[in-house]
Amino acid sequence: MSLTIRLHISTPTARTARLYCSRKPDLYSAAAVFKLRPCLHSNPSAPLVFSRTRRMISASAVKSSSLIEADGGSLVDLVVPEGRRAAIVSEAESLPKVKLTKIDVEWVHVISEGWASPLRGFMREDEYLQSLHFNSLRLGNGTVVNMSIPIVLAIDDEAKERIGGSKDIGLVSHGGDLIAILRSIQIYKHNKEERIARTWGTTAPGLPYVEEVITPAGNWLIGGDLEVLKPIKYNDGLDHYRLSPQQLRDEFEHRKADAVFAFQLRNPVHNGHALLMNDTRRRLLEMGYKNPILLLHPLGGFTKADDVPLDIRMEQHSKVLEDGVLDPETTIVAIFPSPMHYAGPTEVQWHAKARINAGANFYIVGRDPAGMGHPTEKRDLYDPDHGKKVLSMAPGLEKLNILPFRVAAYDTLAKEMAFFDPSRAKDFLFISGTKMRAYARSGENPPQGFMCPKGWEVLVKYYESLQADDEAAAHKSALLSA
Amino acid sequence: MSLTIRLHISTPTARTARLYCSRKPDLYSAAAVFKLRPCLHSNPSAPLVFSRTRRMISASAVKSSSLIEADGGSLVDLVVPEGRRAAIVSEAESLPKVKLTKIDVEWVHVISEGWASPLRGFMREDEYLQSLHFNSLRLGNGTVVNMSIPIVLAIDDEAKERIGGSKDIGLVSHGGDLIAILRSIQIYKHNKEERIARTWGTTAPGLPYVEEVITPAGNWLIGGDLEVLKPIKYNDGLDHYRLSPQQLRDEFEHRKADAVFAFQLRNPVHNGHALLMNDTRRRLLEMGYKNPILLLHPLGGFTKADDVPLDIRMEQHSKVLEDGVLDPETTIVAIFPSPMHYAGPTEVQWHAKARINAGANFYIVGRDPAGMGHPTEKRDLYDPDHGKKVLSMAPGLEKLNILPFRVAAYDTLAKEMAFFDPSRAKDFLFISGTKMRAYARSGENPPQGFMCPKGWEVLVKYYESLQADDEAAAHKSALLSA
């Protein structure tokens, strides 16, 4: 999700009009929330054309909130109950062990709390193949849930050998703690090239998750059912932000939310984001919802080296609430524990699906979600519009209301972030993430009103510390080479 | 589909038992037809385990035949009726034109006859994205049809420029004939790398369809609704084999088929294939069907250079029927006009889906369907078992009964092709496609009973002609360099 928020909502034309159609007849309004839904006409005598309707979603027309059902019917929770813990720990100690990486543990965390419901462990081959080929899983009752990212555990030949014919294994964290049992395991081939190609749509070198996770991984995948010995904690001072889907649902219930709208991000919040979130709330109120709650949900797992680190982002987000840019009464800030794939249209489905499990029935999607630059070519890796298109057509996400971003930019007349008005385009300034980082690095202030001052200070301090590190490193290297 | 037919049907074990489960309770039998169906248990308190059941499909238990409904409800037919032809031709002449390649015309043929029903033209972007990401299309009524291969038409910058703002265009064959109108067009970006990666699971150089079709193609795709001026003909002496899905359905009705089982191939038929097809018929009769008809359905579009050409294969197939290896009374030999992608698990879905549209309700699948060697590594490009697994789990193919191959090999005691008996493994000889080609090239006969003699003669003559060509070329090159 880029810091510049754009959505090219063109008026329906012969071309764009084919892209979407709403599934049910509904109310129309110029001040519309877009509900993008793909469909092919089933009447084979009709051409396969598409209609795109702008509609005002009334509270009764959308899927009922409070709260949306978890995928598969109920939320998965794989943490062993207190009473069974001692017995399970003792059993785990007797099993062959597999050592996990830091990112493997993030996935154990994700699975154990039910973000990937109904998945109950690392994928076996049938789940892996369905995820890879269909971005979805078929349940026993014939229903389909979205599952666009393979959630898998890789092992090497040596570990496979060691496991031998064991049915269950113990999982040990990178820190050396026994954290889980994986039961009724299945070991199958890890075809890295195929996994990468089908997940990212490229095999170009330089994909962050591939370089960090897949390339160094073993040639086998091991699936099975997880039992996690106790809740995963990071002890980094941010665990209180790591609310599980159940805790989030409890909080939404507690606040008597009748709509929950989720905003996934991995960047600092600027006033354009805030405008969008506040405007979404306003529109949900207009639709008849009485108490829409915003889930501001920064991703907390693995991110690439040049992204702003989690602790800095959380500090920045807390300043945004302190400064009153977002209303703490109607906002919950929590960490989404998933690692980041940067897999664009494939990954945005995962981001949305996980939020269903956390109770969100509205999902805000922007330009080029989960995208990045092509690692070896001078272009975006993904078409910036494919994310929201694919999301709107994804199997298993029909029950989620997709809210595309409206374009926000810096209005140089009003001196604030505002929805872009094409009739006076020259008054607007688009401040990209790169531009923002350049401001922060140089110590120069961005235009007044771009970000709340306390939030901006957090970033300036972070980039100053980076610069200090760089200078120290340069100094050290100069001394060494002298 | 390799010439050696193998299926590793192991007895259910803790590991393999997780892979499949049948959707309904049914009869069990040791002499079973396997109906592989994936599912996740929807009860979230149950582990996501899988059961695999061997079952005897009774005629009442399987989806009713005679005949299976075309995808989307009825068969697409895009050939302009005689009465409108003159007007449409005259309209087409006035439109901007796009020149097609030979393979583009094969796709026009495929689409126009309804093999890809409910698709009514080259894909627009929404269909393309659904195909690429989900291997399926959602219809207006919420049902899902399989569509694993993007069926698209590429144009270059110059053609895009020429089309300008036109709503409709004329399509001109590689031979210069105006053959179709594409209506209500949409032009969108052709991201070749992403298309290749997501379709083949690799971007390695040397994929035949990529090198022949995609690499030389333009950077834009153009979708729209097809109207084809008259039925596509090739005038190669084989058009009488090119039965449309409607013609096949008429023939099945005429023969009063109550089950149709399709066998896709792009290689000569040996007696192992024949054994399998005859055995399938026997088993369908045992299930209670009165008149199962075999659709022996060689692929007739683009194939790679070292595959046996279509005319030779058709001659070989006709000898197989002449020799009585297959019963002409219960067999229809016809050409499937699709080009070949060699995209393994992704493509086998297309092969199966198209046969639903032609009226087949049983589909035979073998080892490594639509597979090939990895273009740059010494291994199969796809896991040989993934094809049938993916096929059995594919969205939109639930109504098709999947029949996995049983292992057939040459029984050196019985001197015939027979189902492999692991208790006397040493008596069996596996004759690979490579081995068979080596026999034919050297003029050596394969073991008696491997292939009917007249069919074998066709191949020997073909390889002799190749050798003669090679020698002539070598002679010519020697003369030139002398």
mmCIF file of C-alpha atoms in Angstrom, chain A residues 47-183:
data_model
loop_
_atom_site.group_PDB
_atom_site.id
_atom_site.type_symbol
_atom_site.label_atom_id
_atom_site.label_comp_id
_atom_site.label_asym_id
_atom_site.label_seq_id
_atom_site.Cartn_x
_atom_site.Cartn_y
_atom_site.Cartn_z
ATOM 1 C CA PRO A 47 -23.038 -11.815 -24.442
ATOM 2 C CA LEU A 48 -20.576 -12.105 -21.574
ATOM 3 C CA VAL A 49 -20.760 -8.430 -20.810
ATOM 4 C CA PHE A 50 -20.344 -6.769 -17.496
ATOM 5 C CA SER A 51 -22.107 -3.878 -15.958
ATOM 6 C CA ARG A 52 -20.698 -1.677 -13.272
ATOM 7 C CA THR A 53 -23.106 -0.064 -10.942
ATOM 8 C CA ARG A 54 -22.440 2.673 -8.479
ATOM 9 C CA ARG A 55 -24.505 2.072 -5.467
ATOM 10 C CA MET A 56 -25.316 3.343 -2.079
ATOM 11 C CA ILE A 57 -25.129 0.349 0.195
ATOM 12 C CA SER A 58 -27.928 0.560 2.719
ATOM 13 C CA ALA A 59 -27.413 -1.111 6.064
ATOM 14 C CA SER A 60 -30.017 -3.713 5.210
ATOM 15 C CA ALA A 61 -28.582 -4.458 1.763
ATOM 16 C CA VAL A 62 -25.059 -5.351 2.857
ATOM 17 C CA LYS A 63 -24.139 -8.575 4.536
ATOM 18 C CA SER A 64 -25.102 -8.263 8.163
ATOM 19 C CA SER A 65 -22.448 -7.141 10.567
ATOM 20 C CA SER A 66 -21.996 -7.709 14.312
ATOM 21 C CA LEU A 67 -20.139 -9.764 13.532
ATOM 22 C CA ILE A 68 -19.287 -11.421 10.239
ATOM 23 C CA GLU A 69 -18.857 -15.187 10.564
ATOM 24 C CA ALA A 70 -15.311 -16.539 10.550
ATOM 25 C CA ASP A 71 -14.332 -18.557 7.475
ATOM 26 C CA GLY A 72 -15.473 -22.138 7.917
ATOM 27 C CA GLY A 73 -18.089 -21.185 10.509
ATOM 28 C CA SER A 74 -16.074 -20.553 13.649
ATOM 29 C CA LEU A 75 -12.718 -19.220 14.642
ATOM 30 C CA VAL A 76 -9.818 -21.645 14.963
ATOM 31 C CA ASP A 77 -7.891 -21.520 18.253
ATOM 32 C CA LEU A 78 -4.980 -23.924 18.489
ATOM 33 C CA VAL A 79 -3.481 -22.951 21.815
ATOM 34 C CA VAL A 80 -3.545 -25.916 24.190
ATOM 35 C CA PRO A 81 -5.827 -25.298 27.194
ATOM 36 C CA GLU A 82 -3.991 -24.660 30.466
ATOM 37 C CA GLY A 83 -5.100 -28.008 31.917
ATOM 38 C CA ARG A 84 -3.572 -30.100 29.111
ATOM 39 C CA ARG A 85 -0.385 -28.077 28.781
ATOM 40 C CA ALA A 86 1.922 -30.126 31.027
ATOM 41 C CA ALA A 87 0.972 -33.397 29.330
ATOM 42 C CA ILE A 88 1.426 -31.932 25.846
ATOM 43 C CA VAL A 89 4.782 -30.379 26.732
ATOM 44 C CA SER A 90 5.991 -33.698 28.017
ATOM 45 C CA GLU A 91 4.755 -35.444 24.871
ATOM 46 C CA ALA A 92 6.382 -32.797 22.655
ATOM 47 C CA GLU A 93 9.716 -33.335 24.368
ATOM 48 C CA SER A 94 9.677 -36.983 23.302
ATOM 49 C CA LEU A 95 9.102 -36.218 19.599
ATOM 50 C CA PRO A 96 11.549 -35.547 16.765
ATOM 51 C CA LYS A 97 12.091 -31.780 16.604
ATOM 52 C CA VAL A 98 12.169 -29.262 13.799
ATOM 53 C CA LYS A 99 13.782 -25.887 14.375
ATOM 54 C CA LEU A 100 11.820 -22.918 13.077
ATOM 55 C CA THR A 101 12.994 -19.595 11.708
ATOM 56 C CA LYS A 102 11.698 -16.306 13.101
ATOM 57 C CA ILE A 103 9.248 -16.087 10.196
ATOM 58 C CA ASP A 104 8.069 -19.694 10.686
ATOM 59 C CA VAL A 105 7.160 -18.678 14.249
ATOM 60 C CA GLU A 106 5.200 -15.716 12.903
ATOM 61 C CA TRP A 107 3.186 -18.207 10.848
ATOM 62 C CA VAL A 108 2.657 -20.460 13.881
ATOM 63 C CA HIS A 109 1.297 -17.351 15.607
ATOM 64 C CA VAL A 110 -0.980 -16.528 12.653
ATOM 65 C CA ILE A 111 -2.357 -20.056 12.347
ATOM 66 C CA SER A 112 -2.748 -20.632 16.089
ATOM 67 C CA GLU A 113 -4.994 -17.598 16.573
ATOM 68 C CA GLY A 114 -7.262 -18.427 13.649
ATOM 69 C CA TRP A 115 -6.326 -15.638 11.213
ATOM 70 C CA ALA A 116 -6.240 -18.356 8.544
ATOM 71 C CA SER A 117 -9.415 -20.147 9.741
ATOM 72 C CA PRO A 118 -10.417 -22.828 8.902
ATOM 73 C CA LEU A 119 -6.754 -23.816 8.431
ATOM 74 C CA ARG A 120 -5.586 -25.757 11.488
ATOM 75 C CA GLY A 121 -1.910 -26.126 10.736
ATOM 76 C CA PHE A 122 0.758 -25.824 8.076
ATOM 77 C CA MET A 123 -0.712 -26.871 4.739
ATOM 78 C CA ARG A 124 -0.658 -30.436 3.527
ATOM 79 C CA GLU A 125 -0.210 -30.951 -0.193
ATOM 80 C CA ASP A 126 -3.878 -30.809 -1.138
ATOM 81 C CA GLU A 127 -4.313 -27.476 0.625
ATOM 82 C CA TYR A 128 -1.057 -26.215 -0.845
ATOM 83 C CA LEU A 129 -2.123 -27.146 -4.374
ATOM 84 C CA GLN A 130 -5.553 -25.565 -3.988
ATOM 85 C CA SER A 131 -4.003 -22.401 -2.615
ATOM 86 C CA LEU A 132 -1.420 -22.248 -5.388
ATOM 87 C CA HIS A 133 -3.812 -22.995 -8.263
ATOM 88 C CA PHE A 134 -7.169 -21.671 -7.080
ATOM 89 C CA ASN A 135 -6.354 -19.193 -4.266
ATOM 90 C CA SER A 136 -9.056 -20.954 -2.278
ATOM 91 C CA LEU A 137 -9.919 -24.121 -0.359
ATOM 92 C CA ARG A 138 -13.056 -26.188 -0.709
ATOM 93 C CA LEU A 139 -14.569 -27.338 2.571
ATOM 94 C CA GLY A 140 -16.303 -30.635 3.209
ATOM 95 C CA ASN A 141 -19.729 -29.041 2.854
ATOM 96 C CA GLY A 142 -18.831 -27.705 -0.594
ATOM 97 C CA THR A 143 -18.360 -24.096 0.469
ATOM 98 C CA VAL A 144 -15.221 -22.287 -0.583
ATOM 99 C CA VAL A 145 -12.964 -20.116 1.569
ATOM 100 C CA ASN A 146 -10.295 -17.827 0.253
ATOM 101 C CA MET A 147 -6.674 -18.883 0.816
ATOM 102 C CA SER A 148 -4.391 -17.181 -1.662
ATOM 103 C CA ILE A 149 -0.994 -17.570 0.017
ATOM 104 C CA PRO A 150 0.484 -20.995 0.746
ATOM 105 C CA ILE A 151 1.112 -21.173 4.497
ATOM 106 C CA VAL A 152 3.757 -23.850 4.598
ATOM 107 C CA LEU A 153 6.679 -25.076 6.645
ATOM 108 C CA ALA A 154 9.852 -26.087 4.819
ATOM 109 C CA ILE A 155 12.369 -28.635 6.090
ATOM 110 C CA ASP A 156 15.650 -29.884 4.658
ATOM 111 C CA ASP A 157 16.757 -33.428 3.804
ATOM 112 C CA GLU A 158 18.440 -33.851 7.160
ATOM 113 C CA ALA A 159 15.266 -32.962 9.094
ATOM 114 C CA LYS A 160 13.195 -35.242 6.849
ATOM 115 C CA GLU A 161 15.612 -38.080 7.555
ATOM 116 C CA ARG A 162 15.459 -37.401 11.279
ATOM 117 C CA ILE A 163 11.646 -37.376 11.316
ATOM 118 C CA GLY A 164 11.586 -40.743 9.566
ATOM 119 C CA GLY A 165 8.219 -42.431 10.059
ATOM 120 C CA SER A 166 7.068 -40.298 12.992
ATOM 121 C CA LYS A 167 3.448 -39.246 12.892
ATOM 122 C CA ASP A 168 3.922 -36.125 15.004
ATOM 123 C CA ILE A 169 6.822 -33.725 15.550
ATOM 124 C CA GLY A 170 7.788 -30.970 17.976
ATOM 125 C CA LEU A 171 8.436 -27.434 16.724
ATOM 126 C CA VAL A 172 11.226 -25.433 18.339
ATOM 127 C CA SER A 173 11.480 -21.655 18.004
ATOM 128 C CA HIS A 174 14.599 -19.924 16.685
ATOM 129 C CA GLY A 175 15.228 -19.002 20.323
ATOM 130 C CA GLY A 176 15.287 -22.685 21.307
ATOM 131 C CA ASP A 177 11.872 -22.952 22.989
ATOM 132 C CA LEU A 178 9.588 -25.875 22.301
ATOM 133 C CA ILE A 179 6.450 -24.091 21.095
ATOM 134 C CA ALA A 180 4.159 -26.547 19.329
ATOM 135 C CA ILE A 181 3.352 -30.031 18.133
ATOM 136 C CA LEU A 182 2.586 -30.692 14.474
ATOM 137 C CA ARG A 183 0.364 -33.761 14.248
#
